[in-house]
PDB file of C-alpha atoms in Angstrom:
ATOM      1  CA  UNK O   1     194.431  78.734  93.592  1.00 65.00           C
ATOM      2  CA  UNK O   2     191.096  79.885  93.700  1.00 70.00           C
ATOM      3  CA  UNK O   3     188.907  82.997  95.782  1.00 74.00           C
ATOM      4  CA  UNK O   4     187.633  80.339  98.258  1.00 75.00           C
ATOM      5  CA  UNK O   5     191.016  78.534  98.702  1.00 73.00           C
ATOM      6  CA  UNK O   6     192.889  82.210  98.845  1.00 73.00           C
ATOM      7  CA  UNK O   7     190.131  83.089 101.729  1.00 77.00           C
ATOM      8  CA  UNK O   8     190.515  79.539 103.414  1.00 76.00           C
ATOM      9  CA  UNK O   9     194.215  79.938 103.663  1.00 75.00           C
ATOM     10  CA  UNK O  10     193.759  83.877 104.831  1.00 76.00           C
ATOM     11  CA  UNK O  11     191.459  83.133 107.381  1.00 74.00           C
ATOM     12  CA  UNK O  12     193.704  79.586 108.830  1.00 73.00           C
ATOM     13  CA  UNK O  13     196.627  81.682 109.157  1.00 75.00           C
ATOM     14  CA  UNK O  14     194.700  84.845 110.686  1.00 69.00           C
ATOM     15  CA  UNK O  15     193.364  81.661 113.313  1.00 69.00           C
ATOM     16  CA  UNK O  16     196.579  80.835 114.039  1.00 66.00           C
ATOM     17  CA  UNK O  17     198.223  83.676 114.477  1.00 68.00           C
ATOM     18  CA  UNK O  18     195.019  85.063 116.863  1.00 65.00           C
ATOM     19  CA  UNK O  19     195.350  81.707 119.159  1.00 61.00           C
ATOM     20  CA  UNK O  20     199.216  82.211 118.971  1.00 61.00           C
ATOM     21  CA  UNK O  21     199.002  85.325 121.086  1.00 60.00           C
ATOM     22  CA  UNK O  22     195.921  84.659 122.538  1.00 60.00           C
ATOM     23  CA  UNK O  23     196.778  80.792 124.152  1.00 58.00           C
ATOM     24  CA  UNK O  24     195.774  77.737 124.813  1.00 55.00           C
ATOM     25  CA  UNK O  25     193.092  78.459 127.730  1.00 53.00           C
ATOM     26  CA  UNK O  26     191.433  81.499 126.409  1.00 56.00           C
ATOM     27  CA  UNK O  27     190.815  79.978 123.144  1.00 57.00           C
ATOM     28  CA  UNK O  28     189.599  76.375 124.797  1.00 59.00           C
ATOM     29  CA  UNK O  29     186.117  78.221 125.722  1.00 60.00           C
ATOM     30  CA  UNK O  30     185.631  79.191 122.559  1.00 64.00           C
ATOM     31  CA  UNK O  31     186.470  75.628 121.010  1.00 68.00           C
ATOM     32  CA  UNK O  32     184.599  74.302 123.576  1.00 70.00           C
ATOM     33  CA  UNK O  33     181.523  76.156 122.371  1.00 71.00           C
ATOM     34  CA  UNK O  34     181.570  74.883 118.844  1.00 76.00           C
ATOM     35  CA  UNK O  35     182.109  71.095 119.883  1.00 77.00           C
ATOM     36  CA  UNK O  36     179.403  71.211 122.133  1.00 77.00           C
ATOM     37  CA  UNK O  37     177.018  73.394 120.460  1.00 80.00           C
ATOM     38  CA  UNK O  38     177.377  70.535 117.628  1.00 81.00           C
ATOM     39  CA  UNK O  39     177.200  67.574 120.044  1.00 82.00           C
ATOM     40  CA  UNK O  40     173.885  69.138 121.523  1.00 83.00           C
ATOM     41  CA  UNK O  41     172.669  69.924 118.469  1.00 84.00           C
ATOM     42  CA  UNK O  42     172.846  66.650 117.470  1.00 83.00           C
ATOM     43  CA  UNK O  43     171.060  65.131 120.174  1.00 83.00           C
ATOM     44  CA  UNK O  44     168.293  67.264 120.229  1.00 84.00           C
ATOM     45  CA  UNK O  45     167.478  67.540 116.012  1.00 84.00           C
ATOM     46  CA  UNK O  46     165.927  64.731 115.873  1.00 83.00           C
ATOM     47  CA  UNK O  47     163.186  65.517 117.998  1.00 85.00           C
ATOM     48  CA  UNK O  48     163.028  68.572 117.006  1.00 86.00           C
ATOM     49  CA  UNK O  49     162.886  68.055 112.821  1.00 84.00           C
ATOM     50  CA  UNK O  50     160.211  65.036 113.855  1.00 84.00           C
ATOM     51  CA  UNK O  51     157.958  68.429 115.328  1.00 86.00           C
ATOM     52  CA  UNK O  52     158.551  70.795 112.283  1.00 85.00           C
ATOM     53  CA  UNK O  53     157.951  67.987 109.781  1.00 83.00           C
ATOM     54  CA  UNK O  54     154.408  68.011 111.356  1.00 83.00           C
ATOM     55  CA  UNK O  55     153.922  71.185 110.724  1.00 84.00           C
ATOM     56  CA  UNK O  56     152.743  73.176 107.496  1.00 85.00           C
ATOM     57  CA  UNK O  57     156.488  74.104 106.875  1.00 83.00           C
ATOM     58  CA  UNK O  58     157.039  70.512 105.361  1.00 83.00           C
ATOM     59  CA  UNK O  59     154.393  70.370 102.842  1.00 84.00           C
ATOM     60  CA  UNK O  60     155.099  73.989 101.717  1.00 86.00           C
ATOM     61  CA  UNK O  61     159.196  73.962 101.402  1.00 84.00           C
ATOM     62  CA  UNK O  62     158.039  70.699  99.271  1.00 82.00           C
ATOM     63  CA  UNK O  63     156.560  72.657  97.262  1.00 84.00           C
ATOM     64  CA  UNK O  64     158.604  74.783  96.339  1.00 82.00           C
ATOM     65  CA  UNK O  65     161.312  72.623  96.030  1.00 79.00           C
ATOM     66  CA  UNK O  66     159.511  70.586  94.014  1.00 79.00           C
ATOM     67  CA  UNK O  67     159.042  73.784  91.137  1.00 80.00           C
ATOM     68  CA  UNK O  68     162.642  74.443  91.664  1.00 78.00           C
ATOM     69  CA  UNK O  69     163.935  71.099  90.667  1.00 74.00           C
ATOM     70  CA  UNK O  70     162.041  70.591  88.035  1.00 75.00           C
ATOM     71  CA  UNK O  71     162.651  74.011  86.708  1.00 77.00           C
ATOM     72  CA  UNK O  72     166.854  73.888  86.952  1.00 74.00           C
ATOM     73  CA  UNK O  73     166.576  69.558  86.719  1.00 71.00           C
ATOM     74  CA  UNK O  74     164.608  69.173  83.108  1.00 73.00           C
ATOM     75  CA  UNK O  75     165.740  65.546  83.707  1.00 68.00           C
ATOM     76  CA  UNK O  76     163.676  64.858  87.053  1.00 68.00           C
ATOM     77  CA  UNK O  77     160.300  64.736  85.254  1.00 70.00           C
ATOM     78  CA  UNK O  78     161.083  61.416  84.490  1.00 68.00           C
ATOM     79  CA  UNK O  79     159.100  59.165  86.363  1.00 68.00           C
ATOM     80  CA  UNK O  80     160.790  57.963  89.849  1.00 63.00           C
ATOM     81  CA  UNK O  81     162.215  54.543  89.659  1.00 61.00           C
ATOM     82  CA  UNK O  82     164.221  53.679  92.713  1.00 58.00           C
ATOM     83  CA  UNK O  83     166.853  55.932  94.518  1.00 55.00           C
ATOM     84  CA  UNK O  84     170.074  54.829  92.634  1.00 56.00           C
ATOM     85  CA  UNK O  85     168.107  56.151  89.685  1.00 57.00           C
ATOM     86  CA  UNK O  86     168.135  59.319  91.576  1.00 60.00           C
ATOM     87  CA  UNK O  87     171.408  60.105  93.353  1.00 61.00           C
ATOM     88  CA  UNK O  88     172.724  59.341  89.483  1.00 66.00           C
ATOM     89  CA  UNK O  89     170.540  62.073  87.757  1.00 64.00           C
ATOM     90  CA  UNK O  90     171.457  64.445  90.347  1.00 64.00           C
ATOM     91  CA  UNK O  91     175.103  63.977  90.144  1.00 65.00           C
ATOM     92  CA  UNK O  92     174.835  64.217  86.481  1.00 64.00           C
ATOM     93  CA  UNK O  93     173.277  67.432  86.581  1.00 61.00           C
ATOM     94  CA  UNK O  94     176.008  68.848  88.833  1.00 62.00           C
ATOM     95  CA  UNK O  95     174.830  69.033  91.865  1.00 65.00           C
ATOM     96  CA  UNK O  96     177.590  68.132  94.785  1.00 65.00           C
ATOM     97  CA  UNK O  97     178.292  64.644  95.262  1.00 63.00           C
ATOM     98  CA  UNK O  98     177.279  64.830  99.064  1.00 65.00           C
ATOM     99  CA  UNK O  99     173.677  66.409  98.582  1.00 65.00           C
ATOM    100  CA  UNK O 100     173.184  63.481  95.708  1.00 62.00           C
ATOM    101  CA  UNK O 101     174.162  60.933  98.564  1.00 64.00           C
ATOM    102  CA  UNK O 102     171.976  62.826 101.682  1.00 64.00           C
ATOM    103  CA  UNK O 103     168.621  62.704  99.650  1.00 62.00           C
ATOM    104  CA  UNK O 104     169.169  58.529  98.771  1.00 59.00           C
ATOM    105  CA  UNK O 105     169.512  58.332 102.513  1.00 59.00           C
ATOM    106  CA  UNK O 106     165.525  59.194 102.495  1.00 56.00           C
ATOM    107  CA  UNK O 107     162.870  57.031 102.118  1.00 52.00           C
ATOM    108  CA  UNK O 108     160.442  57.887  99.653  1.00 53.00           C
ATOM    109  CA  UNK O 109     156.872  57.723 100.259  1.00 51.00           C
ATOM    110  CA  UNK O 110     155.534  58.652  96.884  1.00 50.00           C
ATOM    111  CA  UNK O 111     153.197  57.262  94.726  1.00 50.00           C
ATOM    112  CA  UNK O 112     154.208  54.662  91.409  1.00 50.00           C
ATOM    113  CA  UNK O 113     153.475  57.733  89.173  1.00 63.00           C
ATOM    114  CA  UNK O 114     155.599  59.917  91.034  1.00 69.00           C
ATOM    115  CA  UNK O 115     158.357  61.919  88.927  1.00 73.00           C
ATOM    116  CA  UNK O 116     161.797  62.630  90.688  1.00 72.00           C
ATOM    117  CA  UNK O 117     160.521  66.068  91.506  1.00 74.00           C
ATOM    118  CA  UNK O 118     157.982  64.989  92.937  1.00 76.00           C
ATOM    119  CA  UNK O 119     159.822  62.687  95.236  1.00 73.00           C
ATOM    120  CA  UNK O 120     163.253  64.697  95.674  1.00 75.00           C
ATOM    121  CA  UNK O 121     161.224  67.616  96.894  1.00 77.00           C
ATOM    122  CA  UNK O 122     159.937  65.680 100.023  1.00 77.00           C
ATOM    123  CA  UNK O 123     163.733  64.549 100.657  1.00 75.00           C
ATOM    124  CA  UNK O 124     164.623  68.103  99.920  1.00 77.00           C
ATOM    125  CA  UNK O 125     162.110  69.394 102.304  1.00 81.00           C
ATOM    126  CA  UNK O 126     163.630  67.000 105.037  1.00 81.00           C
ATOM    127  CA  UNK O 127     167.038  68.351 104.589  1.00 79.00           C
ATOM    128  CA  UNK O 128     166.072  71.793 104.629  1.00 82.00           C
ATOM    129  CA  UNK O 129     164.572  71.436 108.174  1.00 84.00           C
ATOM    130  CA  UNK O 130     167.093  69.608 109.335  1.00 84.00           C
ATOM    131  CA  UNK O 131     169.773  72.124 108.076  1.00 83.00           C
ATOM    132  CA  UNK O 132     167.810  75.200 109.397  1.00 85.00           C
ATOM    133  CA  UNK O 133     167.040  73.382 112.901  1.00 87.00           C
ATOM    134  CA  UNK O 134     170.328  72.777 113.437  1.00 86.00           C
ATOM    135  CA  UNK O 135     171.782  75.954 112.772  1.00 86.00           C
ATOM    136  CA  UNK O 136     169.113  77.591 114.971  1.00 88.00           C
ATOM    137  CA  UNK O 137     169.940  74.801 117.747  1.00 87.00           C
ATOM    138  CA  UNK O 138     173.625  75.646 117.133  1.00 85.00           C
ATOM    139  CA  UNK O 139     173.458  79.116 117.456  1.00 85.00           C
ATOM    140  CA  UNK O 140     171.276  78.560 120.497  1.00 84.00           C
ATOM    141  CA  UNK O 141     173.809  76.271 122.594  1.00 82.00           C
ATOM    142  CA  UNK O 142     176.683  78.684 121.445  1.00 78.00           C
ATOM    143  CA  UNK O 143     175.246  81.279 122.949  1.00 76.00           C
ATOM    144  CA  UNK O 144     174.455  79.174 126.460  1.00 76.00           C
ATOM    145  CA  UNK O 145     177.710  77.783 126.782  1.00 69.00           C
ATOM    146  CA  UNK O 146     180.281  80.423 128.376  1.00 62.00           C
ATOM    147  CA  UNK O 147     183.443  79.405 130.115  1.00 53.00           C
ATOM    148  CA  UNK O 148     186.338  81.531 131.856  1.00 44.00           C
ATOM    149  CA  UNK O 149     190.140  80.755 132.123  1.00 53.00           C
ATOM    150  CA  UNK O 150     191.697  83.650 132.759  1.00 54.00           C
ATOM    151  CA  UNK O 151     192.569  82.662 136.298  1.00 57.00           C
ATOM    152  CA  UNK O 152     193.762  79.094 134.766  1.00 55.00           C
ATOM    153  CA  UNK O 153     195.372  80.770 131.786  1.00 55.00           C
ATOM    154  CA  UNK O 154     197.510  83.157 134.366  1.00 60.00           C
ATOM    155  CA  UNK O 155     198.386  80.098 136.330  1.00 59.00           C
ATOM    156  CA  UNK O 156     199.984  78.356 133.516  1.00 54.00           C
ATOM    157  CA  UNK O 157     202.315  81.800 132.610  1.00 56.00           C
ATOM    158  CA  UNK O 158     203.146  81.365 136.133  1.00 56.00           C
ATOM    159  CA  UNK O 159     204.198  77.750 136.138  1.00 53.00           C
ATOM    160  CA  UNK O 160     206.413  78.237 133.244  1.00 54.00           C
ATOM    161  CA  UNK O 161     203.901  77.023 130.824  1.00 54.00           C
ATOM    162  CA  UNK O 162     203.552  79.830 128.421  1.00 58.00           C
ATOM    163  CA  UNK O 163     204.868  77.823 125.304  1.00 59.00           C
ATOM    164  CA  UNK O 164     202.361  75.509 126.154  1.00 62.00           C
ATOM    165  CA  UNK O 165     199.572  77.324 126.130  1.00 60.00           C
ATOM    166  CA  UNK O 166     200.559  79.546 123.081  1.00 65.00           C
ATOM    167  CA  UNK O 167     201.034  76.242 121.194  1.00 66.00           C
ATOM    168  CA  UNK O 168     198.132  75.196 122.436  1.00 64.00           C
ATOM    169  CA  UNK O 169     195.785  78.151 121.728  1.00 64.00           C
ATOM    170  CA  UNK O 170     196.622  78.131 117.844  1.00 67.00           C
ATOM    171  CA  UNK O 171     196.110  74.530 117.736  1.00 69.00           C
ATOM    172  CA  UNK O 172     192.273  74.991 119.123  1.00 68.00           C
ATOM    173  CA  UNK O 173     192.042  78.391 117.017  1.00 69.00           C
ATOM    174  CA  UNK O 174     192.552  76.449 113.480  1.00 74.00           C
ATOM    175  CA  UNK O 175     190.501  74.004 115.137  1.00 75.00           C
ATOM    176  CA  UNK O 176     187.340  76.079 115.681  1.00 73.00           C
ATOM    177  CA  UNK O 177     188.040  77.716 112.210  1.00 78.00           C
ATOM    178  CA  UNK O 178     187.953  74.374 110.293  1.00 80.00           C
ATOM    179  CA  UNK O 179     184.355  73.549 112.067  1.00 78.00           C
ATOM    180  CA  UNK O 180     183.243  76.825 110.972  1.00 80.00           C
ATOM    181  CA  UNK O 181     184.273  76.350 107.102  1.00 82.00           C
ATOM    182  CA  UNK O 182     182.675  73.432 107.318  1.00 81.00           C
ATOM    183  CA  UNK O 183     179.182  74.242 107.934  1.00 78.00           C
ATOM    184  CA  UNK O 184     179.587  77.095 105.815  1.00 81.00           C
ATOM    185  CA  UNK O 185     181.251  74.918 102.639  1.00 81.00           C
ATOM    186  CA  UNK O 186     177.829  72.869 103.795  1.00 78.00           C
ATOM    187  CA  UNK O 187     175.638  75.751 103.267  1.00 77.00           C
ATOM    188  CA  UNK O 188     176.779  76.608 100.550  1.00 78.00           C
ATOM    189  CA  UNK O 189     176.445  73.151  98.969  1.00 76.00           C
ATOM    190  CA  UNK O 190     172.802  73.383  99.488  1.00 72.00           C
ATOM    191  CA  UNK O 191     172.213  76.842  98.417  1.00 74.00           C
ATOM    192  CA  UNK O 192     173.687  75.906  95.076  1.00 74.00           C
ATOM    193  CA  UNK O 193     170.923  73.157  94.899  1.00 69.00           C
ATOM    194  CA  UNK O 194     168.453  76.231  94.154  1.00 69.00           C
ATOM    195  CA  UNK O 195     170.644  79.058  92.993  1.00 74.00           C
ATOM    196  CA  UNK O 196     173.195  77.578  89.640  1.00 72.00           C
ATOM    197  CA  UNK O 197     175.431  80.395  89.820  1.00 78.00           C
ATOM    198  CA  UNK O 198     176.558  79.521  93.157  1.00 76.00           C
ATOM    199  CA  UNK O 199     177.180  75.978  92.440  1.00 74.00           C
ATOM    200  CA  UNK O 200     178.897  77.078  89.735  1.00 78.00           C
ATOM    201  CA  UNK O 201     181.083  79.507  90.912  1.00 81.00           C
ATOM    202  CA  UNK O 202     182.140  77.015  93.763  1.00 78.00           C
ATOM    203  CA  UNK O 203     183.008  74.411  90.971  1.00 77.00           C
ATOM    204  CA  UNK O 204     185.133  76.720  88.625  1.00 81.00           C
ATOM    205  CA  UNK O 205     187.142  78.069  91.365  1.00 80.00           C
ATOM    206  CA  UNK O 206     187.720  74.740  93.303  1.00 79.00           C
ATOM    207  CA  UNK O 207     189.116  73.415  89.909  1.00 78.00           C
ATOM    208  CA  UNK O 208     191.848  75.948  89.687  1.00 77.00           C
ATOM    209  CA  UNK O 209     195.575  74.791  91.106  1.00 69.00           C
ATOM    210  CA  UNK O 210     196.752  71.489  91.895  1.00 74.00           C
ATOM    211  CA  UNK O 211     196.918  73.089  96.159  1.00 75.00           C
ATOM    212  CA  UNK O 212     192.907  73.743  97.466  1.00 76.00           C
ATOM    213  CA  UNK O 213     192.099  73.484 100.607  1.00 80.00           C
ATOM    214  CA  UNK O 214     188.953  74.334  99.867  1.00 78.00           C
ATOM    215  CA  UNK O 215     188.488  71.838  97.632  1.00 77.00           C
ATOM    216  CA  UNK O 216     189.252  68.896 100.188  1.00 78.00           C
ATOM    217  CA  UNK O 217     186.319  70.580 102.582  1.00 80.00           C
ATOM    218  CA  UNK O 218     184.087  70.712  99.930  1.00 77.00           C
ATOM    219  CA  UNK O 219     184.367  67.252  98.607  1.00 76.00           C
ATOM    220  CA  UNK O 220     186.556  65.257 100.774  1.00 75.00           C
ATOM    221  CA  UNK O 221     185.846  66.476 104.319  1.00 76.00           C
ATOM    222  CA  UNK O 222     185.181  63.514 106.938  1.00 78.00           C
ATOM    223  CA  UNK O 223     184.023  66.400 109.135  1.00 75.00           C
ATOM    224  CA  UNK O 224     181.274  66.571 106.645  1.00 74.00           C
ATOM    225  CA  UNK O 225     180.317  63.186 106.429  1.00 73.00           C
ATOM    226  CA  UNK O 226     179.802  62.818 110.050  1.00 70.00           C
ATOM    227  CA  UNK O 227     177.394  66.123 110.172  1.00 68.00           C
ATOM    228  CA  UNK O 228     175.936  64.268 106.981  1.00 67.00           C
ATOM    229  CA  UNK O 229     175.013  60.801 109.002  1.00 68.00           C
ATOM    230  CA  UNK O 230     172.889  63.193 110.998  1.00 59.00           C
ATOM    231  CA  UNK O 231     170.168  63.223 108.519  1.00 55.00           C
ATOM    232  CA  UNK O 232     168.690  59.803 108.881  1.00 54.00           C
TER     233      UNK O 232
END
C-alpha cells in the first residue's frame, strides 16, 4: 500500500466516521453542493471554454505547451500523422492512459507539416481551459448553493429515525469524499503531463500492494470517465 492509497483510506474512514455522528440531513447539503456544483458546471463549460478559446489565453497556453512537450516528449517531433498515431506515443511515454484518450477526442486543425507538438499543444491548450473553467465554475456554484436541515434533521430524531439518518449521513459523507478524490486524482493526472516527477511518483506508489484504492480512481474510475466525456 502506497502514500496515496494510505491517505485515500485515512481520509474515507475520517468521512465516515464525520457523517456517522453528523447524519443523514446535515451532510445531504453538503452532498448536494458537490452534485450540483458539477451538474451546473457542466452545463455552463461549454459556453464558457467556447469564450476563453477566443481569447489570447488559447494561443499562449499553446505555446507553452507546445515547448513543454517537446522538451519532456523527444518523440513528438515526429511529424503528426493521424490521432491513433498520437494517443500511442503518449501512452508510450507514460503519460496516464486517460489524458492519452482526452487529447484524440480533439480535432486537429494543423497543418500536413505539423509535428505532434505542434498539434498536441492546441489539444492541450483545450483541456487546460476546460479544466481551469470548470474548477472556477465549480467553486463558484459551491459557494451559491446553501441548504439547511436542521429543523428536518431534528424531526427525524424525533420520529424515531436516528439510525436512519446516521446511516444515512456516512453514506453521503464517503459520497462527497469520493467526488472530491476524483477531481483531485484528475488534477493531478494533468499536472504530471508537465511536471515528470509527479507522474512518477503517482505511478511508483500506485504499483505497490495488490489493495489500492487509489489506484482504481486513478485508472479505473467511471466517475472519471463521465467528467472526461465533458471535453468534446
Amino acid at each position: 500500500m502506497g502514500i496515496i492509497d494510505f491517505m485515500i483510506i485515512v481520509i474515507g474512514a475520517w468521512s465516515i466516521a464525520k457523517g456517522l455522528t453528523t447524519g443523514l440531513v446535515k451532510q445531504i447539503p453538503g452532498c448536494m453542493r458537490i452534485v450540483a456544483a458539477v451538474a451546473l458546471s457542466s452545463l455552463y463549460i461549454g459556453p464558457l471554454a467556447g469564450v476563453l478559446t477566443g481569447t489570447a489565453l488559447h494561443p499562449l497556453i499553446a505555446s507553452k505547451a507546445e515547448t513543454l512537450l517537446s522538451t519532456r516528449f523527444p518523440a513528438l517531433s515526429a511529424p503528426f500523422a493521424g490521432s491513433g498515431d498520437l494517443t500511442t506515443t503518449l501512452s508510450e511515454a507514460g503519460l496516464p492512459a486517460f489524458l492519452a484518450r482526452l487529447f484524440s477526442r480533439f480535432d486537429p486543425a494543423v497543418s500536413l507539416e505539423a509535428t505532434m507538438a505542434e498539434t498536441l499543444a492546441g489539444a492541450a491548450a483545450d483541456a487546460v481551459i476546460r479544466a481551469a473553467g470548470f474548477l472556477c465554475l465549480f467553486v463558484v456554484f459551491m459557494l451559491a448553493i446553501r441548504l439547511v436541515f436542521r429543523l428536518l434533521a431534528g424531526a427525524m430524531s424525533a420520529g424515531g429515525l436516528g439510525w436512519l439518518d446516521t446511516l444515512g449521513g456516512a453514506v453521503f459523507s464517503l459520497a462527497r469524499v469520493v467526488i472530491l478524490l476524483t477531481l483531485l486524482l484528475m488534477i493531478l493526472g494533468i499536472v504530471s503531463m508537465f511536471f515528470p516527477a509527479v507522474g512518477n511518483f503517482i505511478a511508483n506508489d500506485l504499483a505497490r500492494g495488490t489493495f489500492s484504492p487509489g489506484r482504481y480512481l486513478y485508472y479505473e474510475n467511471p466517475l472519471r470517465d463521465y467528467l472526461l466525456s465533458l471535453f468534446k
